[in-house]
mmCIF file of C-alpha atoms in Angstrom:
data_model
loop_
_atom_site.group_PDB
_atom_site.id
_atom_site.type_symbol
_atom_site.label_atom_id
_atom_site.label_comp_id
_atom_site.label_asym_id
_atom_site.label_seq_id
_atom_site.Cartn_x
_atom_site.Cartn_y
_atom_site.Cartn_z
ATOM 1 C CA MET A 407 2.215 -14.176 3.052
ATOM 2 C CA ASN A 408 2.115 -15.534 6.609
ATOM 3 C CA VAL A 409 -1.198 -17.273 7.356
ATOM 4 C CA LEU A 410 -2.935 -18.518 10.505
ATOM 5 C CA LEU A 411 -5.342 -21.457 10.184
ATOM 6 C CA ILE A 412 -7.630 -22.005 13.164
ATOM 7 C CA GLY A 413 -8.616 -25.524 14.233
ATOM 8 C CA SER A 414 -7.238 -28.914 15.208
ATOM 9 C CA GLY A 415 -9.097 -31.639 13.297
ATOM 10 C CA GLY A 416 -8.980 -33.665 10.110
ATOM 11 C CA ARG A 417 -10.524 -30.814 8.152
ATOM 12 C CA GLU A 418 -7.708 -28.488 9.245
ATOM 13 C CA HIS A 419 -5.066 -31.138 8.460
ATOM 14 C CA ALA A 420 -6.463 -31.406 4.914
ATOM 15 C CA LEU A 421 -6.604 -27.609 4.524
ATOM 16 C CA ALA A 422 -3.044 -27.187 5.840
ATOM 17 C CA TRP A 423 -1.725 -29.909 3.527
ATOM 18 C CA LYS A 424 -3.322 -28.167 0.535
ATOM 19 C CA MET A 425 -2.509 -24.590 1.555
ATOM 20 C CA VAL A 426 1.246 -25.167 1.875
ATOM 21 C CA GLN A 427 1.353 -26.341 -1.748
ATOM 22 C CA SER A 428 0.707 -22.707 -2.768
ATOM 23 C CA PRO A 429 3.571 -20.363 -3.687
ATOM 24 C CA LEU A 430 1.541 -17.604 -1.967
ATOM 25 C CA ILE A 431 2.302 -19.085 1.477
ATOM 26 C CA GLY A 432 5.214 -17.749 3.503
ATOM 27 C CA LYS A 433 4.741 -19.432 6.866
ATOM 28 C CA LEU A 434 1.609 -21.346 7.822
ATOM 29 C CA TYR A 435 0.708 -21.372 11.511
ATOM 30 C CA VAL A 436 -2.124 -23.518 12.875
ATOM 31 C CA ALA A 437 -3.797 -22.901 16.229
ATOM 32 C CA PRO A 438 -3.839 -25.284 17.983
ATOM 33 C CA GLY A 439 -3.178 -27.905 15.274
ATOM 34 C CA ASN A 440 -2.331 -31.584 15.837
ATOM 35 C CA PRO A 441 0.607 -34.007 15.279
ATOM 36 C CA GLY A 442 -0.385 -34.663 11.648
ATOM 37 C CA ILE A 443 -0.540 -30.945 10.867
ATOM 38 C CA GLU A 444 2.978 -30.471 12.312
ATOM 39 C CA LYS A 445 4.359 -32.153 9.175
ATOM 40 C CA HIS A 446 3.161 -29.179 7.110
ATOM 41 C CA ALA A 447 2.928 -26.151 9.410
ATOM 42 C CA PHE A 448 3.926 -24.582 12.715
ATOM 43 C CA CYS A 449 1.439 -25.521 15.429
ATOM 44 C CA VAL A 450 0.707 -22.826 18.022
ATOM 45 C CA ASP A 451 -0.704 -23.502 21.483
ATOM 46 C CA LEU A 452 -3.597 -21.048 21.201
ATOM 47 C CA ALA A 453 -7.286 -21.843 21.622
ATOM 48 C CA ALA A 454 -9.665 -20.987 18.768
ATOM 49 C CA ASP A 455 -11.657 -18.725 21.117
ATOM 50 C CA ASP A 456 -8.672 -16.827 22.590
ATOM 51 C CA THR A 457 -9.341 -13.689 20.562
ATOM 52 C CA ASP A 458 -6.784 -11.449 22.262
ATOM 53 C CA GLY A 459 -4.138 -14.162 22.037
ATOM 54 C CA LEU A 460 -4.839 -14.704 18.339
ATOM 55 C CA ILE A 461 -4.608 -10.972 17.543
ATOM 56 C CA ALA A 462 -1.374 -10.600 19.543
ATOM 57 C CA PHE A 463 0.127 -13.636 17.783
ATOM 58 C CA CYS A 464 -0.786 -12.281 14.329
ATOM 59 C CA THR A 465 0.821 -8.940 15.172
ATOM 60 C CA ASP A 466 3.944 -10.605 16.563
ATOM 61 C CA ARG A 467 4.428 -12.994 13.614
ATOM 62 C CA ASN A 468 3.377 -10.623 10.834
ATOM 63 C CA VAL A 469 0.340 -12.770 9.933
ATOM 64 C CA GLU A 470 -1.862 -11.054 7.334
ATOM 65 C CA PHE A 471 -4.528 -13.692 6.627
ATOM 66 C CA VAL A 472 -6.600 -15.856 9.008
ATOM 67 C CA VAL A 473 -8.570 -18.907 7.835
ATOM 68 C CA PHE A 474 -11.248 -20.423 10.082
ATOM 69 C CA GLY A 475 -11.748 -24.186 10.122
ATOM 70 C CA PRO A 476 -14.470 -24.867 12.743
ATOM 71 C CA GLU A 477 -17.858 -23.206 13.185
ATOM 72 C CA ALA A 478 -17.907 -22.382 16.920
ATOM 73 C CA PRO A 479 -15.526 -19.370 16.792
ATOM 74 C CA LEU A 480 -17.409 -18.010 13.755
ATOM 75 C CA VAL A 481 -20.754 -18.245 15.545
ATOM 76 C CA ALA A 482 -19.097 -16.598 18.577
ATOM 77 C CA GLY A 483 -18.058 -13.578 16.443
ATOM 78 C CA ILE A 484 -14.292 -14.032 16.599
ATOM 79 C CA SER A 485 -13.959 -13.369 12.850
ATOM 80 C CA ASP A 486 -15.482 -9.897 13.447
ATOM 81 C CA ARG A 487 -12.906 -9.096 16.134
ATOM 82 C CA LEU A 488 -10.034 -10.145 13.860
ATOM 83 C CA ARG A 489 -11.367 -8.028 10.991
ATOM 84 C CA GLU A 490 -11.674 -5.051 13.353
ATOM 85 C CA ALA A 491 -7.984 -5.606 14.184
ATOM 86 C CA GLY A 492 -7.154 -5.128 10.485
ATOM 87 C CA LEU A 493 -6.689 -8.772 9.474
ATOM 88 C CA LEU A 494 -7.923 -10.341 6.246
ATOM 89 C CA VAL A 495 -10.247 -13.222 7.211
ATOM 90 C CA PHE A 496 -11.734 -16.246 5.450
ATOM 91 C CA GLY A 497 -15.007 -17.030 7.212
ATOM 92 C CA PRO A 498 -18.345 -15.277 7.693
ATOM 93 C CA SER A 499 -19.262 -12.595 10.214
ATOM 94 C CA GLN A 500 -21.137 -13.559 13.383
ATOM 95 C CA ALA A 501 -24.385 -12.297 11.829
ATOM 96 C CA ALA A 502 -23.880 -14.392 8.679
ATOM 97 C CA ALA A 503 -22.780 -17.443 10.709
ATOM 98 C CA GLN A 504 -26.337 -17.617 12.085
ATOM 99 C CA LEU A 505 -26.988 -19.795 9.026
ATOM 100 C CA GLU A 506 -25.335 -22.581 11.023
ATOM 101 C CA GLY A 507 -25.687 -21.161 14.519
ATOM 102 C CA SER A 508 -29.489 -21.154 14.417
ATOM 103 C CA LYS A 509 -31.507 -23.686 12.435
ATOM 104 C CA GLY A 510 -34.577 -21.521 13.026
ATOM 105 C CA PHE A 511 -32.847 -18.505 11.427
ATOM 106 C CA THR A 512 -32.104 -20.568 8.308
ATOM 107 C CA LYS A 513 -35.658 -21.932 8.120
ATOM 108 C CA ASP A 514 -37.055 -18.394 8.385
ATOM 109 C CA LEU A 515 -34.686 -17.258 5.604
ATOM 110 C CA CYS A 516 -35.923 -20.125 3.407
ATOM 111 C CA ALA A 517 -39.553 -19.158 4.061
ATOM 112 C CA LYS A 518 -38.880 -15.479 3.283
ATOM 113 C CA TYR A 519 -36.978 -16.094 0.031
ATOM 114 C CA GLY A 520 -38.838 -19.148 -1.303
ATOM 115 C CA ILE A 521 -35.928 -21.575 -0.869
ATOM 116 C CA PRO A 522 -37.145 -25.215 -1.053
ATOM 117 C CA THR A 523 -36.947 -26.958 2.343
ATOM 118 C CA GLY A 524 -39.131 -29.114 4.595
ATOM 119 C CA ALA A 525 -42.137 -27.483 6.317
ATOM 120 C CA TYR A 526 -41.252 -26.511 9.903
ATOM 121 C CA ARG A 527 -42.216 -24.890 13.213
ATOM 122 C CA ARG A 528 -40.042 -23.407 15.999
ATOM 123 C CA PHE A 529 -40.694 -24.167 19.685
ATOM 124 C CA SER A 530 -39.331 -22.993 23.036
ATOM 125 C CA ASP A 531 -41.725 -25.164 25.063
ATOM 126 C CA ALA A 532 -41.751 -28.981 25.223
ATOM 127 C CA THR A 533 -45.525 -29.338 25.638
ATOM 128 C CA ASP A 534 -46.298 -27.297 22.504
ATOM 129 C CA ALA A 535 -43.599 -29.156 20.558
ATOM 130 C CA LYS A 536 -45.041 -32.551 21.530
ATOM 131 C CA SER A 537 -48.570 -31.453 20.600
ATOM 132 C CA TYR A 538 -47.279 -30.476 17.138
ATOM 133 C CA VAL A 539 -45.561 -33.875 16.770
ATOM 134 C CA ASP A 540 -48.809 -35.642 17.724
ATOM 135 C CA GLU A 541 -50.700 -33.593 15.089
ATOM 136 C CA GLN A 542 -48.133 -34.201 12.337
ATOM 137 C CA GLY A 543 -47.298 -37.845 13.042
ATOM 138 C CA ALA A 544 -44.076 -39.645 12.117
ATOM 139 C CA PRO A 545 -41.598 -39.828 10.489
ATOM 140 C CA ILE A 546 -40.598 -36.322 11.580
ATOM 141 C CA VAL A 547 -37.323 -34.499 12.305
ATOM 142 C CA VAL A 548 -36.418 -32.876 15.652
ATOM 143 C CA LYS A 549 -33.453 -30.470 15.758
ATOM 144 C CA ALA A 550 -31.788 -28.541 18.563
ATOM 145 C CA ASP A 551 -31.686 -24.968 17.249
ATOM 146 C CA GLY A 552 -28.036 -24.212 18.035
ATOM 147 C CA LEU A 553 -24.614 -25.835 17.573
ATOM 148 C CA ALA A 554 -24.520 -29.439 18.793
ATOM 149 C CA ALA A 555 -21.431 -30.859 17.008
ATOM 150 C CA GLY A 556 -23.562 -32.695 14.440
ATOM 151 C CA LYS A 557 -25.457 -34.610 17.121
ATOM 152 C CA GLY A 558 -28.529 -32.421 17.778
ATOM 153 C CA VAL A 559 -30.692 -33.925 15.023
ATOM 154 C CA THR A 560 -33.097 -36.846 15.461
ATOM 155 C CA VAL A 561 -34.851 -38.382 12.460
ATOM 156 C CA ALA A 562 -37.743 -39.876 14.427
ATOM 157 C CA MET A 563 -39.539 -42.796 12.817
ATOM 158 C CA THR A 564 -42.181 -42.855 15.600
ATOM 159 C CA THR A 565 -43.905 -40.109 17.608
ATOM 160 C CA GLU A 566 -42.484 -41.692 20.788
ATOM 161 C CA GLU A 567 -38.950 -41.243 19.437
ATOM 162 C CA ALA A 568 -39.753 -37.618 18.526
ATOM 163 C CA ARG A 569 -41.182 -36.888 21.988
ATOM 164 C CA ALA A 570 -38.043 -38.393 23.606
ATOM 165 C CA ALA A 571 -35.838 -36.201 21.367
ATOM 166 C CA ILE A 572 -37.818 -33.113 22.442
ATOM 167 C CA ASP A 573 -37.275 -34.069 26.096
ATOM 168 C CA ASP A 574 -33.531 -34.520 25.436
ATOM 169 C CA CYS A 575 -33.264 -31.025 23.961
ATOM 170 C CA PHE A 576 -35.166 -29.241 26.716
ATOM 171 C CA ALA A 577 -33.476 -31.316 29.454
ATOM 172 C CA GLY A 578 -30.117 -29.805 28.453
ATOM 173 C CA THR A 579 -28.527 -32.750 26.615
ATOM 174 C CA PHE A 580 -27.164 -30.279 24.027
ATOM 175 C CA GLY A 581 -26.661 -27.372 26.439
ATOM 176 C CA ALA A 582 -27.766 -23.956 25.203
ATOM 177 C CA ALA A 583 -28.178 -25.390 21.679
ATOM 178 C CA GLY A 584 -31.390 -27.118 22.792
ATOM 179 C CA ALA A 585 -33.087 -24.094 24.406
ATOM 180 C CA GLU A 586 -35.148 -23.831 21.213
ATOM 181 C CA VAL A 587 -36.252 -26.706 19.002
ATOM 182 C CA VAL A 588 -37.071 -26.812 15.281
ATOM 183 C CA ILE A 589 -39.446 -29.564 14.173
ATOM 184 C CA GLU A 590 -39.637 -30.169 10.464
ATOM 185 C CA ALA A 591 -41.109 -32.474 7.864
ATOM 186 C CA TYR A 592 -39.217 -35.651 7.020
ATOM 187 C CA LEU A 593 -37.831 -35.436 3.481
ATOM 188 C CA ASP A 594 -37.556 -38.677 1.555
ATOM 189 C CA GLY A 595 -34.728 -38.948 -0.942
ATOM 190 C CA GLU A 596 -30.952 -39.166 -1.191
ATOM 191 C CA GLU A 597 -28.712 -36.849 0.844
ATOM 192 C CA ALA A 598 -25.802 -34.934 -0.644
ATOM 193 C CA SER A 599 -23.508 -32.122 0.456
ATOM 194 C CA PHE A 600 -22.659 -29.249 -1.856
ATOM 195 C CA PHE A 601 -19.904 -26.678 -1.301
ATOM 196 C CA VAL A 602 -19.885 -23.143 -2.669
ATOM 197 C CA LEU A 603 -17.565 -20.176 -2.079
ATOM 198 C CA SER A 604 -19.215 -16.765 -1.710
ATOM 199 C CA ASP A 605 -17.627 -13.328 -1.348
ATOM 200 C CA GLY A 606 -20.984 -11.731 -0.509
ATOM 201 C CA LYS A 607 -21.884 -11.070 -4.152
ATOM 202 C CA THR A 608 -20.450 -13.826 -6.348
ATOM 203 C CA ALA A 609 -20.847 -17.583 -5.918
ATOM 204 C CA LEU A 610 -18.302 -20.165 -7.087
ATOM 205 C CA ALA A 611 -19.546 -23.742 -7.033
ATOM 206 C CA LEU A 612 -16.941 -26.184 -5.737
ATOM 207 C CA ALA A 613 -17.950 -29.857 -5.630
ATOM 208 C CA SER A 614 -20.410 -32.385 -4.234
ATOM 209 C CA VAL A 615 -19.853 -34.957 -1.494
ATOM 210 C CA GLN A 616 -21.868 -37.781 0.011
ATOM 211 C CA ASP A 617 -21.432 -38.291 3.752
ATOM 212 C CA HIS A 618 -22.264 -41.262 6.002
ATOM 213 C CA LYS A 619 -23.755 -39.920 9.227
ATOM 214 C CA ARG A 620 -24.804 -43.129 11.016
ATOM 215 C CA VAL A 621 -22.209 -44.963 13.080
ATOM 216 C CA GLY A 622 -22.966 -48.485 11.809
ATOM 217 C CA ASP A 623 -22.746 -50.364 8.515
ATOM 218 C CA GLY A 624 -25.875 -50.155 6.396
ATOM 219 C CA ASP A 625 -26.588 -46.680 7.826
ATOM 220 C CA THR A 626 -27.636 -48.042 11.223
ATOM 221 C CA GLY A 627 -27.179 -46.760 14.769
ATOM 222 C CA PRO A 628 -27.007 -43.190 16.093
ATOM 223 C CA ASN A 629 -25.964 -40.113 14.127
ATOM 224 C CA THR A 630 -22.341 -38.961 14.317
ATOM 225 C CA GLY A 631 -20.319 -36.054 12.946
ATOM 226 C CA GLY A 632 -19.656 -38.304 9.909
ATOM 227 C CA MET A 633 -18.041 -41.743 9.488
ATOM 228 C CA GLY A 634 -16.839 -41.364 5.920
ATOM 229 C CA ALA A 635 -17.468 -39.561 2.648
ATOM 230 C CA TYR A 636 -16.755 -39.601 -1.058
ATOM 231 C CA SER A 637 -16.684 -37.011 -3.843
ATOM 232 C CA PRO A 638 -18.232 -36.452 -6.317
ATOM 233 C CA ALA A 639 -21.733 -37.575 -5.304
ATOM 234 C CA PRO A 640 -23.333 -39.276 -8.341
ATOM 235 C CA VAL A 641 -26.795 -37.994 -7.344
ATOM 236 C CA MET A 642 -25.544 -34.422 -7.973
ATOM 237 C CA THR A 643 -25.867 -34.368 -11.757
ATOM 238 C CA GLU A 644 -25.136 -31.227 -13.812
ATOM 239 C CA GLU A 645 -28.873 -30.473 -13.795
ATOM 240 C CA MET A 646 -29.114 -30.918 -10.011
ATOM 241 C CA ILE A 647 -26.071 -28.660 -9.469
ATOM 242 C CA ALA A 648 -27.593 -25.951 -11.697
ATOM 243 C CA ARG A 649 -30.911 -26.172 -9.816
ATOM 244 C CA THR A 650 -29.129 -26.063 -6.437
ATOM 245 C CA MET A 651 -27.311 -22.894 -7.454
ATOM 246 C CA SER A 652 -30.385 -21.110 -8.861
ATOM 247 C CA GLU A 653 -33.018 -22.314 -6.349
ATOM 248 C CA ILE A 654 -31.008 -22.472 -3.108
ATOM 249 C CA ILE A 655 -27.545 -20.836 -3.150
ATOM 250 C CA GLU A 656 -28.194 -17.674 -5.169
ATOM 251 C CA PRO A 657 -31.404 -16.721 -3.277
ATOM 252 C CA THR A 658 -29.487 -17.254 -0.017
ATOM 253 C CA ILE A 659 -26.676 -14.910 -1.088
ATOM 254 C CA ARG A 660 -29.217 -12.277 -2.220
ATOM 255 C CA GLY A 661 -31.276 -12.707 0.948
ATOM 256 C CA MET A 662 -28.316 -12.448 3.312
ATOM 257 C CA ALA A 663 -27.114 -9.278 1.545
ATOM 258 C CA GLU A 664 -30.628 -7.757 1.706
ATOM 259 C CA MET A 665 -30.794 -8.544 5.441
ATOM 260 C CA GLY A 666 -27.507 -6.684 5.969
ATOM 261 C CA HIS A 667 -25.466 -9.848 6.596
ATOM 262 C CA PRO A 668 -23.565 -10.472 3.332
ATOM 263 C CA PHE A 669 -22.065 -13.958 3.427
ATOM 264 C CA SER A 670 -18.320 -14.276 2.837
ATOM 265 C CA GLY A 671 -16.830 -17.748 3.176
ATOM 266 C CA VAL A 672 -17.887 -21.257 2.246
ATOM 267 C CA PHE A 673 -21.454 -22.512 2.138
ATOM 268 C CA PHE A 674 -21.817 -26.184 3.013
ATOM 269 C CA ALA A 675 -25.366 -26.984 1.935
ATOM 270 C CA GLY A 676 -26.818 -30.209 3.278
ATOM 271 C CA LEU A 677 -29.324 -31.277 0.635
ATOM 272 C CA MET A 678 -32.004 -33.902 0.167
ATOM 273 C CA ILE A 679 -32.552 -34.798 -3.475
ATOM 274 C CA THR A 680 -36.274 -35.595 -3.561
ATOM 275 C CA ASP A 681 -38.583 -36.377 -6.471
ATOM 276 C CA LYS A 682 -39.220 -32.592 -6.618
ATOM 277 C CA GLY A 683 -35.513 -31.767 -6.879
ATOM 278 C CA PRO A 684 -32.987 -30.386 -4.365
ATOM 279 C CA GLU A 685 -34.296 -29.272 -0.958
ATOM 280 C CA LEU A 686 -32.215 -27.684 1.793
ATOM 281 C CA ILE A 687 -31.822 -29.681 5.013
ATOM 282 C CA GLU A 688 -29.363 -27.279 6.648
ATOM 283 C CA TYR A 689 -26.491 -24.888 6.075
ATOM 284 C CA ASN A 690 -23.044 -25.077 7.621
ATOM 285 C CA VAL A 691 -20.712 -22.096 7.308
ATOM 286 C CA ARG A 692 -17.369 -23.921 7.010
ATOM 287 C CA PHE A 693 -15.838 -26.842 5.156
ATOM 288 C CA GLY A 694 -17.348 -30.123 6.315
ATOM 289 C CA ASP A 695 -15.489 -32.727 8.304
ATOM 290 C CA PRO A 696 -14.820 -35.329 6.808
ATOM 291 C CA GLU A 697 -16.090 -33.802 3.536
ATOM 292 C CA CYS A 698 -13.164 -31.360 3.344
ATOM 293 C CA GLN A 699 -10.682 -34.226 3.248
ATOM 294 C CA VAL A 700 -12.085 -35.662 -0.009
ATOM 295 C CA LEU A 701 -12.481 -32.188 -1.541
ATOM 296 C CA MET A 702 -8.829 -31.308 -0.906
ATOM 297 C CA LEU A 703 -7.637 -34.576 -2.459
ATOM 298 C CA ARG A 704 -9.594 -33.776 -5.649
ATOM 299 C CA LEU A 705 -8.853 -30.020 -5.859
ATOM 300 C CA LYS A 706 -6.249 -29.205 -8.535
ATOM 301 C CA SER A 707 -6.443 -25.396 -8.223
ATOM 302 C CA ASP A 708 -4.394 -23.330 -5.768
ATOM 303 C CA LEU A 709 -6.509 -23.324 -2.582
ATOM 304 C CA MET A 710 -4.869 -20.140 -1.272
ATOM 305 C CA GLU A 711 -5.870 -18.212 -4.418
ATOM 306 C CA LEU A 712 -9.499 -19.247 -3.897
ATOM 307 C CA LEU A 713 -9.538 -18.425 -0.170
ATOM 308 C CA LEU A 714 -7.905 -15.024 -0.715
ATOM 309 C CA ALA A 715 -10.274 -14.104 -3.576
ATOM 310 C CA THR A 716 -13.224 -14.988 -1.318
ATOM 311 C CA ALA A 717 -11.894 -12.908 1.578
ATOM 312 C CA LYS A 718 -11.101 -9.898 -0.647
ATOM 313 C CA GLY A 719 -14.437 -9.920 -2.513
ATOM 314 C CA GLU A 720 -12.711 -10.854 -5.789
ATOM 315 C CA LEU A 721 -14.352 -14.191 -6.712
ATOM 316 C CA ASP A 722 -15.838 -12.850 -9.952
ATOM 317 C CA GLY A 723 -14.069 -14.617 -12.835
ATOM 318 C CA MET A 724 -12.400 -17.246 -10.607
ATOM 319 C CA THR A 725 -12.684 -20.953 -11.413
ATOM 320 C CA ALA A 726 -11.844 -24.144 -9.537
ATOM 321 C CA GLU A 727 -10.365 -27.177 -11.280
ATOM 322 C CA TRP A 728 -11.056 -30.701 -10.007
ATOM 323 C CA SER A 729 -9.646 -34.146 -10.595
ATOM 324 C CA ASP A 730 -12.042 -36.441 -12.470
ATOM 325 C CA GLU A 731 -11.134 -39.176 -10.009
ATOM 326 C CA THR A 732 -13.194 -40.107 -6.966
ATOM 327 C CA ALA A 733 -11.857 -39.414 -3.485
ATOM 328 C CA LEU A 734 -13.121 -41.481 -0.538
ATOM 329 C CA THR A 735 -12.339 -41.193 3.166
ATOM 330 C CA VAL A 736 -12.903 -43.710 5.953
ATOM 331 C CA VAL A 737 -13.159 -42.261 9.464
ATOM 332 C CA MET A 738 -11.499 -44.301 12.185
ATOM 333 C CA ALA A 739 -13.095 -43.543 15.553
ATOM 334 C CA SER A 740 -12.509 -44.497 19.179
ATOM 335 C CA LYS A 741 -14.493 -47.577 20.233
ATOM 336 C CA GLY A 742 -17.690 -46.389 21.911
ATOM 337 C CA TYR A 743 -18.122 -43.279 19.744
ATOM 338 C CA PRO A 744 -20.545 -41.437 19.444
ATOM 339 C CA GLY A 745 -21.173 -42.435 23.080
ATOM 340 C CA SER A 746 -18.491 -42.436 25.765
ATOM 341 C CA TYR A 747 -15.048 -43.718 24.764
ATOM 342 C CA ALA A 748 -11.592 -44.165 26.261
ATOM 343 C CA LYS A 749 -9.130 -41.314 25.644
ATOM 344 C CA GLY A 750 -5.388 -41.705 25.305
ATOM 345 C CA THR A 751 -5.348 -45.109 23.570
ATOM 346 C CA PRO A 752 -2.014 -45.648 21.736
ATOM 347 C CA ILE A 753 -1.817 -45.648 17.926
ATOM 348 C CA GLU A 754 1.149 -47.915 17.223
ATOM 349 C CA ALA A 755 1.506 -47.507 13.457
ATOM 350 C CA LEU A 756 0.088 -45.652 10.428
ATOM 351 C CA PRO A 757 0.446 -46.441 6.712
ATOM 352 C CA GLU A 758 2.804 -44.302 4.641
ATOM 353 C CA ASP A 759 1.222 -41.414 2.755
ATOM 354 C CA GLY A 760 1.494 -41.910 -0.994
ATOM 355 C CA GLU A 761 0.388 -40.376 -4.283
ATOM 356 C CA ASP A 762 -3.173 -41.670 -3.937
ATOM 357 C CA VAL A 763 -3.539 -42.284 -0.191
ATOM 358 C CA ARG A 764 -3.265 -39.897 2.772
ATOM 359 C CA VAL A 765 -4.064 -40.234 6.471
ATOM 360 C CA PHE A 766 -5.385 -37.013 8.005
ATOM 361 C CA HIS A 767 -5.258 -36.644 11.793
ATOM 362 C CA ALA A 768 -8.582 -35.665 13.359
ATOM 363 C CA GLY A 769 -8.250 -36.363 17.084
ATOM 364 C CA THR A 770 -4.645 -37.174 17.961
ATOM 365 C CA SER A 771 -1.874 -35.854 20.181
ATOM 366 C CA MET A 772 1.583 -36.909 21.350
ATOM 367 C CA SER A 773 2.329 -38.273 24.806
ATOM 368 C CA GLU A 774 6.002 -38.980 25.521
ATOM 369 C CA ASP A 775 6.778 -39.720 21.849
ATOM 370 C CA GLN A 776 3.687 -41.950 21.523
ATOM 371 C CA LEU A 777 0.858 -40.980 19.150
ATOM 372 C CA ILE A 778 -2.420 -41.279 21.046
ATOM 373 C CA ALA A 779 -6.130 -40.918 20.252
ATOM 374 C CA THR A 780 -7.730 -38.002 22.061
ATOM 375 C CA GLY A 781 -11.030 -37.590 20.207
ATOM 376 C CA GLY A 782 -14.095 -39.503 19.110
ATOM 377 C CA ARG A 783 -13.184 -39.327 15.425
ATOM 378 C CA VAL A 784 -9.430 -39.820 15.258
ATOM 379 C CA LEU A 785 -8.084 -40.593 11.756
ATOM 380 C CA ASN A 786 -9.337 -40.023 8.200
ATOM 381 C CA VAL A 787 -7.881 -42.606 5.805
ATOM 382 C CA THR A 788 -8.372 -41.011 2.391
ATOM 383 C CA ALA A 789 -7.724 -42.295 -1.138
ATOM 384 C CA LEU A 790 -8.170 -41.418 -4.813
ATOM 385 C CA GLY A 791 -9.309 -43.850 -7.499
ATOM 386 C CA LYS A 792 -10.692 -43.889 -11.036
ATOM 387 C CA THR A 793 -13.966 -45.238 -9.614
ATOM 388 C CA VAL A 794 -15.611 -45.246 -6.197
ATOM 389 C CA SER A 795 -14.770 -48.952 -5.927
ATOM 390 C CA GLU A 796 -11.083 -48.335 -6.624
ATOM 391 C CA ALA A 797 -10.917 -45.445 -4.128
ATOM 392 C CA ARG A 798 -12.748 -47.584 -1.561
ATOM 393 C CA ASP A 799 -10.368 -50.509 -2.043
ATOM 394 C CA ARG A 800 -7.300 -48.274 -1.678
ATOM 395 C CA ALA A 801 -8.691 -46.608 1.453
ATOM 396 C CA TYR A 802 -9.553 -49.888 3.173
ATOM 397 C CA GLN A 803 -6.193 -51.370 2.185
ATOM 398 C CA ALA A 804 -4.573 -48.387 3.968
ATOM 399 C CA VAL A 805 -6.871 -48.920 6.985
ATOM 400 C CA GLU A 806 -5.224 -52.357 7.311
ATOM 401 C CA GLY A 807 -1.945 -50.515 7.938
ATOM 402 C CA VAL A 808 -3.338 -48.688 10.991
ATOM 403 C CA VAL A 809 -2.292 -50.459 14.194
ATOM 404 C CA TRP A 810 -4.697 -49.146 16.839
ATOM 405 C CA ASP A 811 -6.559 -51.519 19.134
ATOM 406 C CA GLY A 812 -8.818 -48.752 20.445
ATOM 407 C CA GLY A 813 -10.355 -47.869 17.071
ATOM 408 C CA PHE A 814 -13.048 -48.982 14.657
ATOM 409 C CA CYS A 815 -14.516 -47.895 11.316
ATOM 410 C CA ARG A 816 -17.462 -48.582 9.070
ATOM 411 C CA LYS A 817 -16.722 -51.204 6.411
ATOM 412 C CA ASP A 818 -19.167 -49.962 3.760
ATOM 413 C CA ILE A 819 -18.250 -46.347 2.950
ATOM 414 C CA GLY A 820 -19.381 -45.552 -0.604
ATOM 415 C CA TRP A 821 -21.980 -48.328 -0.744
ATOM 416 C CA ARG A 822 -24.637 -46.257 -2.525
ATOM 417 C CA ALA A 823 -22.294 -45.164 -5.310
ATOM 418 C CA ILE A 824 -20.792 -48.660 -5.624
ATOM 419 C CA ALA A 825 -24.309 -50.088 -6.041
ATOM 420 C CA ARG A 826 -24.800 -47.572 -8.884
ATOM 421 C CA GLU A 827 -21.521 -48.634 -10.517
ATOM 422 C CA THR A 828 -22.532 -52.304 -10.475
ATOM 423 C CA GLU A 829 -25.957 -51.450 -11.980
ATOM 424 C CA VAL A 830 -24.164 -49.865 -14.941
#
């Protein structure tokens, strides 16, 4: 089967690497792809939002199956157009993608179906939003309602910080995403990400991940799209996974179907594990980035089989097999990220990929035979190990093999889990 994967980042590199291991793949095309992906697939110079171009390409190259990496084209409804053109698609409809496209939509769903989450209010006016913040006090969380590339959330420790975040949203810092604001209660606990496939009726739990959102060591500095991750997340015990499925995922699948928007694709549930149990922070409707990179390193099952079963509504009876080892990824970013940064800095050398270590390209391109950094997050140095410590050591050893003066990374990815290991 010929397949088109849409996207150009580290997530898509990891998906492409895993997909081509399947005997079900004929040719894998990636639009637009990146230099790392070119080792595994044919990269096509098509934008993720060029619907007519994508449909024409699929017709021309006999592509039967389209897999979406990023969220923006899903929220824009491009998956619906491709389905209307007769293609099999992995990724939710535009209506179902509201789970990520509108934080207010998700909060309302939680309220309607009794899904545990922080108390919240929605605002389209800065004055009313600030009055609510003054009533509630801090800490409190301010979120731009729409898509803001992981940067539209402020965990405000003071009311002044919350009021400034409200001003940022309504002043247009996040474009249309900030036209409405969701303000919600601060949840105290440990964060985890949990991934689940859904075909609209059946749910298949995948695995847990812990991400590192802040740019600096010790979880300091501004939020980013993610500076590193590891899987599994020790906080997600068997009991916590069972509760997440029964209290959060299954009611969501039922609720979305009842609302006429059955969800087909992957749920990426951002959770806070509080003293009451799992509570939903947010939903994303695609594999996380960099979470996908550690998931793909641990996945032993045929990824294509799982994606196809999801797209065809045939998940019932499917299982996913995982390595018992820990996977850990370190994100190397351009100096200055998540603020302004220089583009086009040369990457002189990368370590060799091996059995337990892989470098996924997230924001790279070629310029006259020179690999250059073109994004904020640029490389994902990913490793497997019997423990978090071993995976961490292998990843950072590989980081030493990256020759790139324009980059930096956090030096403490996995610190929470490593602290747990040393306690034992």
